[in-house]
Coordinates of C-alpha atoms in Angstrom, one line a residue:
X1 CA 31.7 -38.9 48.1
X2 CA 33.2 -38.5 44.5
X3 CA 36.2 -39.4 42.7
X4 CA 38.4 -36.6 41.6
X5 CA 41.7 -37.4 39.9
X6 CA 44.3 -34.6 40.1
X7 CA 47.6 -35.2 38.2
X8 CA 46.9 -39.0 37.7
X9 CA 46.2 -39.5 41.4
X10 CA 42.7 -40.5 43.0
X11 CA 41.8 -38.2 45.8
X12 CA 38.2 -38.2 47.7
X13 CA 36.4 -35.2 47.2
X14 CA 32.2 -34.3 48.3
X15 CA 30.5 -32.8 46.0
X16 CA 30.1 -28.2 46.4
X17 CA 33.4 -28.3 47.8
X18 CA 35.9 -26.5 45.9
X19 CA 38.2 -27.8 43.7
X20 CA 41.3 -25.8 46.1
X21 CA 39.8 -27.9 48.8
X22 CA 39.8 -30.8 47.5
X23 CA 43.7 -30.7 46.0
X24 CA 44.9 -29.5 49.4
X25 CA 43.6 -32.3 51.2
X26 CA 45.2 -34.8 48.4
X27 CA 48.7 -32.9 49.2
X28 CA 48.6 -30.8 46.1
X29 CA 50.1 -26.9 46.5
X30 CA 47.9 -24.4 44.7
X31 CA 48.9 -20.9 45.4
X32 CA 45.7 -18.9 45.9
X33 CA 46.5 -15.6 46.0
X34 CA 43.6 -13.0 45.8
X35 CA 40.6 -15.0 46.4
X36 CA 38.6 -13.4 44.5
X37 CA 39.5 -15.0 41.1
X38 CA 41.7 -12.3 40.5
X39 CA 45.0 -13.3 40.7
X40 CA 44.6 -16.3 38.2
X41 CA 47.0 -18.7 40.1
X42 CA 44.5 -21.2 40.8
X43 CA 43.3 -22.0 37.1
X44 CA 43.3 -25.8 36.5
X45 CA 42.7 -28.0 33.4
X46 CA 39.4 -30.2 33.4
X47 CA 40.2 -33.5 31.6
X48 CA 37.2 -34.7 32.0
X49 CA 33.9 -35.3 34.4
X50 CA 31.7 -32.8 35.7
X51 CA 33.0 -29.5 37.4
X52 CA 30.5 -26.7 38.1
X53 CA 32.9 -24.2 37.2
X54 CA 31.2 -21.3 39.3
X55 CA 31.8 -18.5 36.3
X56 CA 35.5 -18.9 35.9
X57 CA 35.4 -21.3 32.7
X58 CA 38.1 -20.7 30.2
X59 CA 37.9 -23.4 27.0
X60 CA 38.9 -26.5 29.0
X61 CA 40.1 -24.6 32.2
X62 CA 38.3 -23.2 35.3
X63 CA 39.9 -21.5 38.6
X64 CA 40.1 -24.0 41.3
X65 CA 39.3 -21.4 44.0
X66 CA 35.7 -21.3 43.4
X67 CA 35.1 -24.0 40.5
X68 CA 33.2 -26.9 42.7
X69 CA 33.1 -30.8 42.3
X70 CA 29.8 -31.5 41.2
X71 CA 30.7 -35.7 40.6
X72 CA 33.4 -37.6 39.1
X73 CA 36.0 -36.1 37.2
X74 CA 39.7 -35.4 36.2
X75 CA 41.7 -32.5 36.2
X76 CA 45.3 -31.3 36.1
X77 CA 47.7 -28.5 37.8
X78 CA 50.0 -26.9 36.2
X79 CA 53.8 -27.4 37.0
X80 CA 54.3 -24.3 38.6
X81 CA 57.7 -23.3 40.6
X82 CA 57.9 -24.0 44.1
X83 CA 56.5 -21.0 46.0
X84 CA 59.6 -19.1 48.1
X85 CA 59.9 -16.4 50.8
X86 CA 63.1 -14.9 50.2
X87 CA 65.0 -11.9 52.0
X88 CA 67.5 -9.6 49.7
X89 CA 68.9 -6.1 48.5
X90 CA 68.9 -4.0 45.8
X91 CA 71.9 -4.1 43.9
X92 CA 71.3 -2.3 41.5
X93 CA 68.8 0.8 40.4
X94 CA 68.7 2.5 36.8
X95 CA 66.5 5.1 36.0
X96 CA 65.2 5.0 32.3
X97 CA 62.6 7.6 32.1
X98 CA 60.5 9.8 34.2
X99 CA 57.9 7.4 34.4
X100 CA 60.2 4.1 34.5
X101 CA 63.4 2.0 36.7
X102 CA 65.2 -1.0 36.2
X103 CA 65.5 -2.6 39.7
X104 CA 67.4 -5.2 40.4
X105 CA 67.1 -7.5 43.5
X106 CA 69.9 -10.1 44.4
X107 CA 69.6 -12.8 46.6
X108 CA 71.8 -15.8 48.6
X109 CA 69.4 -18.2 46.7
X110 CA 68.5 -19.0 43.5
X111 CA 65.1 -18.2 42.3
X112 CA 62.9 -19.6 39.9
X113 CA 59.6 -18.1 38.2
X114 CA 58.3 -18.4 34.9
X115 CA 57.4 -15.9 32.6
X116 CA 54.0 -14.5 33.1
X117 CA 54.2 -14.6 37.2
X118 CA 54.6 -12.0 39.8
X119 CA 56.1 -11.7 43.5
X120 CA 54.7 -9.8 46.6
X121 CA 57.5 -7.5 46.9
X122 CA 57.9 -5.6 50.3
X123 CA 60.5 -2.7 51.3
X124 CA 60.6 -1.2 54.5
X125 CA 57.9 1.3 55.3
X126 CA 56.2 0.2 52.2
X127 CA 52.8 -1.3 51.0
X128 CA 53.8 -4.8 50.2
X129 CA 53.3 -4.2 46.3
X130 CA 52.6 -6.9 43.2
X131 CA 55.4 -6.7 40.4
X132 CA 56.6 -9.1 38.0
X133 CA 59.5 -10.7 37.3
X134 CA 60.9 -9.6 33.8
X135 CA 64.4 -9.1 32.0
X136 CA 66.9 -6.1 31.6
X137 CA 65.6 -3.7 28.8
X138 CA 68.8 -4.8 27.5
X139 CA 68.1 -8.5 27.6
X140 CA 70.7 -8.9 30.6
X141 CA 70.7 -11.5 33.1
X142 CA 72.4 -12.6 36.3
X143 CA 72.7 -15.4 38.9
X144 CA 70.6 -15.1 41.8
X145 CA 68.8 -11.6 40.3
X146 CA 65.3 -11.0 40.1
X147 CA 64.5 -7.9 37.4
X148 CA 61.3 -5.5 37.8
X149 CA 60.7 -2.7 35.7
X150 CA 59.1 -0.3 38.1
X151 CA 56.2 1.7 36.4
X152 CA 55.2 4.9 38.3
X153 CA 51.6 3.9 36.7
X154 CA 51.4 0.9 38.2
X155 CA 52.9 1.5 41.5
X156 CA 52.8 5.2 42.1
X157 CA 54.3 4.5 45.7
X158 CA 57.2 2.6 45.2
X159 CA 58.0 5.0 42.2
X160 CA 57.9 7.5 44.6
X161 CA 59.8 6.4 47.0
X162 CA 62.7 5.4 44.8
X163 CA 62.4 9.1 43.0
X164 CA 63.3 10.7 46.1
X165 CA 65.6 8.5 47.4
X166 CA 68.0 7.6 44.2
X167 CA 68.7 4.3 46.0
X168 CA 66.8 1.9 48.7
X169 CA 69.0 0.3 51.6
X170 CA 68.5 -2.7 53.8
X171 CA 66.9 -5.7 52.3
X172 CA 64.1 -6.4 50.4
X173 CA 61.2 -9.5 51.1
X174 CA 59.6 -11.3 48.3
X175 CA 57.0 -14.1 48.2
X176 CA 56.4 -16.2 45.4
X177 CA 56.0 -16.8 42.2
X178 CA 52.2 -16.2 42.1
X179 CA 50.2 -16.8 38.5
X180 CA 49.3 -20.2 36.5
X181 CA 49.1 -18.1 33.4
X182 CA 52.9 -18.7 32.6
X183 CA 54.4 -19.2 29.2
X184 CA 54.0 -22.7 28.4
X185 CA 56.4 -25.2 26.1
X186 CA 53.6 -25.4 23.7
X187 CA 53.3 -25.9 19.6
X188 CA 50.2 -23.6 18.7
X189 CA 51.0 -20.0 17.9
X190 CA 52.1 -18.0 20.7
X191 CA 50.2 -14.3 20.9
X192 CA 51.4 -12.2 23.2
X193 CA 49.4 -8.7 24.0
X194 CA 50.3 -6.1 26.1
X195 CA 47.9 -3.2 27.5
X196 CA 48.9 0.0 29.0
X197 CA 51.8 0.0 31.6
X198 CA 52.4 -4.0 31.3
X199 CA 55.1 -4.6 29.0
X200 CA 57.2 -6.2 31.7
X201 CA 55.6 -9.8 31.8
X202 CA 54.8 -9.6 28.4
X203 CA 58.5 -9.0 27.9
X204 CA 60.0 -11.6 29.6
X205 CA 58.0 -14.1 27.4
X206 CA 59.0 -12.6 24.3
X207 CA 62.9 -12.5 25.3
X208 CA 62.1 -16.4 27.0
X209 CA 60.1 -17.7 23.4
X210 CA 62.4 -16.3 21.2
X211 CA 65.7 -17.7 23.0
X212 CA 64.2 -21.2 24.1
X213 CA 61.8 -21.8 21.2
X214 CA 63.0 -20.1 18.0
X215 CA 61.2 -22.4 15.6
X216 CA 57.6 -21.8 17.6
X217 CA 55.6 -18.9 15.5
X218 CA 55.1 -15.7 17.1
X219 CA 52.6 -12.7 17.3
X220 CA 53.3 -9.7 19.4
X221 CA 50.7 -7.3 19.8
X222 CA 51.1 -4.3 21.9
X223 CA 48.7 -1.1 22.6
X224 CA 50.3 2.2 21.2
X225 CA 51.3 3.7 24.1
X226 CA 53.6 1.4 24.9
X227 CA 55.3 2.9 22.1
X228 CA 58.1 5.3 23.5
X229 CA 61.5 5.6 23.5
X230 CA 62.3 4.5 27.1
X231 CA 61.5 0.5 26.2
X232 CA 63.5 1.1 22.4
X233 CA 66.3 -1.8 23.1
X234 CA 63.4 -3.9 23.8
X235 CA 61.8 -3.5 20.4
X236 CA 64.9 -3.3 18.9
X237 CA 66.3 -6.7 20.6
X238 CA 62.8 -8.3 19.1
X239 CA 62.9 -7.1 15.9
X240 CA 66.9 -8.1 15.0
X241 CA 65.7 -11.4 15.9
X242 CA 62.7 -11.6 13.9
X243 CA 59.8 -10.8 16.3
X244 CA 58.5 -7.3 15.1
X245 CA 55.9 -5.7 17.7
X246 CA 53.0 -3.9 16.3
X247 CA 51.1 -1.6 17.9
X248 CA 47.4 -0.5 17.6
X249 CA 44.7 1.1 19.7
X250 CA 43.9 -1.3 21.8
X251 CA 41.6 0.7 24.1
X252 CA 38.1 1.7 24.2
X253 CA 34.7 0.2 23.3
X254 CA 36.5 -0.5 19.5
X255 CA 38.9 -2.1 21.3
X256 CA 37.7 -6.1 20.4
X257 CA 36.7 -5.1 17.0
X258 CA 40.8 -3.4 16.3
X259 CA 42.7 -7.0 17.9
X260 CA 39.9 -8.9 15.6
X261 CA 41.2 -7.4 12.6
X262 CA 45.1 -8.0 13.3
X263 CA 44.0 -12.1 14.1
X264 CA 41.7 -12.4 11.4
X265 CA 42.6 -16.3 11.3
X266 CA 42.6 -16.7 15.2
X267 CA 41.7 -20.5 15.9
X268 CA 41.2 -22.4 19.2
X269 CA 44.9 -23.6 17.9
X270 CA 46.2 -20.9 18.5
X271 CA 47.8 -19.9 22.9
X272 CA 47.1 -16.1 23.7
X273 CA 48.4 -14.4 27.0
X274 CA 46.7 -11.1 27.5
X275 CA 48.6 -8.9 29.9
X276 CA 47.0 -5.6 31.8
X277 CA 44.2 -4.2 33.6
X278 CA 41.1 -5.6 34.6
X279 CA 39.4 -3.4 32.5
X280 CA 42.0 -3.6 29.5
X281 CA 41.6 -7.7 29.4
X282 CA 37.9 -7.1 29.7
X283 CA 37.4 -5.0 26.9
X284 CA 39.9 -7.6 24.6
X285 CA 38.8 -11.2 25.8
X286 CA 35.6 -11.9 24.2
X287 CA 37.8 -12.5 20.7
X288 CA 39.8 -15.1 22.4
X289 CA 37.1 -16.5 23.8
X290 CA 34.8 -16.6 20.5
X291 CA 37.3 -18.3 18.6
X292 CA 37.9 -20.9 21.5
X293 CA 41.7 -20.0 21.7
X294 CA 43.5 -21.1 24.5
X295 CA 43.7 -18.1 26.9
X296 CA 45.5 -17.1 29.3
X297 CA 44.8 -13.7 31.5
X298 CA 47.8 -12.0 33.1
X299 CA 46.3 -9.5 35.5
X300 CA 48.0 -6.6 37.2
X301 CA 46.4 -6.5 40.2
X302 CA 47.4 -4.4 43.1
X303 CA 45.3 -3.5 46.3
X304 CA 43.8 -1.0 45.0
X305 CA 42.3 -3.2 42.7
X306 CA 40.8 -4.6 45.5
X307 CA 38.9 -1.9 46.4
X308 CA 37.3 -1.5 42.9
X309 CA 36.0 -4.5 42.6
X310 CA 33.8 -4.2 46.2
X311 CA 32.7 -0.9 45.1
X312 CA 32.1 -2.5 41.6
X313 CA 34.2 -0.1 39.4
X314 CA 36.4 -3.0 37.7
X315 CA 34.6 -4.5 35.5
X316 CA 33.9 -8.2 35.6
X317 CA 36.1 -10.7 34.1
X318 CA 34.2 -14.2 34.7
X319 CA 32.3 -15.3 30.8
X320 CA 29.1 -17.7 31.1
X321 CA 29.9 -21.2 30.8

């Protein structure tokens, strides 16, 4: 028997269980979602001790899910929201582009969810799909409103289903929010990147950094196809209030070498979210990693994904320790 301290509280943990294990039995909620470390709402902070972190080490963090108590040690969760199951409607539907909608999904109850997290999203006779919460292209809000920004690359379903329909009646489930990588009320630099198709999460913490902390410095990096006119107020909203996107090639095997050069003077003081694919965050990570940045990964994962990774055509995400 060890002693593992979660959150300032001493809860008895034996050693090769997980750390998920461990916190549940102590009364802590930790959402796993994928379990296969793909979802990233499990990652933890190790304070100190020993942790056999199983692959999933990150600077000072590890994903509780398969990280293991190997003796004593101290580690803390991250405030999350309070997970909800929800029923609503659509109230509103805007299509932007061919290849884009602005949904809009109203509810009895307030919702919380920070930026950076996703729901499971379900319509009737529909694939319950992954999306997350974002803003208006227009920087909107409302009470009681959760905004997606429905990508028919992402979820080539639900696209579909909305195309042909113009509208969706009867209500709408959601679970969540799901994700630890969530924008954080830190001092270090913030540097947000976007790949292909996942603007939306990226988005909201942009729209969330520059409204609640104006004085915090900023770096927005997003790969060039992302940009097109149908996300234009969004890059204009940034740049009249001082956060200009830039865009570069962030894919293919340069791909490392091109975000090096625009963070020349990345330092393990610096906070970096990283939204897209498995194999977009892949091909990016190792300079976070090298410069011992904090890091965050915020993966769009959908069941697919699921498949690819038994058949081993996503490619792995988990850095030695």
């Amino acid at each position: 028997m060890t002693s593992l301290i979660i959150n300032g509280e001493r809860v008895a943990a034996e050693p090769g269980e997980t750390l998920l294990q461990a916190a549940e039995r102590g009364g802590f909620a930790l959402q796993c979602d994928c379990g296969k470390t793909q979802c990233e709402s499990t990652r933890v902070t190790v304070v100190s001790g020993t942790i056999d972190s199983n692959g999933t080490r990150l600077k000072s963090t590890v994903l509780a899910c398969k990280a293991k108590v190997a003796g004593d040690a101290e580690i803390r969760l991250p405030a999350s929201s309070e997970l909800q199951s929800l029923k609503g409607h659509v109230s509103a539907l805007r299509r932007v582009s061919d290849d884009l909608f602005e949904l809009r999904l109203s509810f009895t109850k307030p919702t919380s969810w920070r930026p950076g997290q996703y729901y499971h999203v379900e319509f009737r006779g529909l694939e319950r799909v992954n999306l997350f919460a974002s803003f208006a292209l227009d920087a909107g809000t409302e009470f009681n409103t959760l905004i997606f920004l429905i990508e028919r690359a992402n979820t080539p379903d639900l696209f579909e289903m909305l195309e042909k329909k113009g509208d969706v009646k009867g209500r709408v489930g959601i679970t969540g929010p799901y994700g630890s990588s969530f924008l954080g009320h830190d001092d270090e630099r913030l540097i947000m990147v976007a790949g292909p198709d996942n603007l939306a999460p990226i988005w909201a913490m942009a729209l969330s950094s520059v409204m609640g902390q104006p004085r915090r410095e900023k770096v927005l990096l997003l790969d060039q196809s992302l940009k097109q006119g149908q996300f234009q107020q969004v890059f204009t909203w940034l740049n009249r209030r001082g956060v200009s996107p830039v865009f570069a090639d962030l894919q293919g095997a340069q791909a490392a070498d091109k975000l090096q050069a625009l963070l020349p003077d990345l330092t393990e003081f610096d906070m970096a979210y990283v939204a897209g694919s498995h194999s977009f965050i892949a091909g990016v990570e190792d300079v976070f990693v090298d410069a011992q940045a904090t890091y965050g990964r915020i993966l769009n994962f959908q069941p697919w994904d699921e498949v690819a990774m038994q058949t081993g055509k996503a490619a792995t995400l988990e850095p030695a320790d």
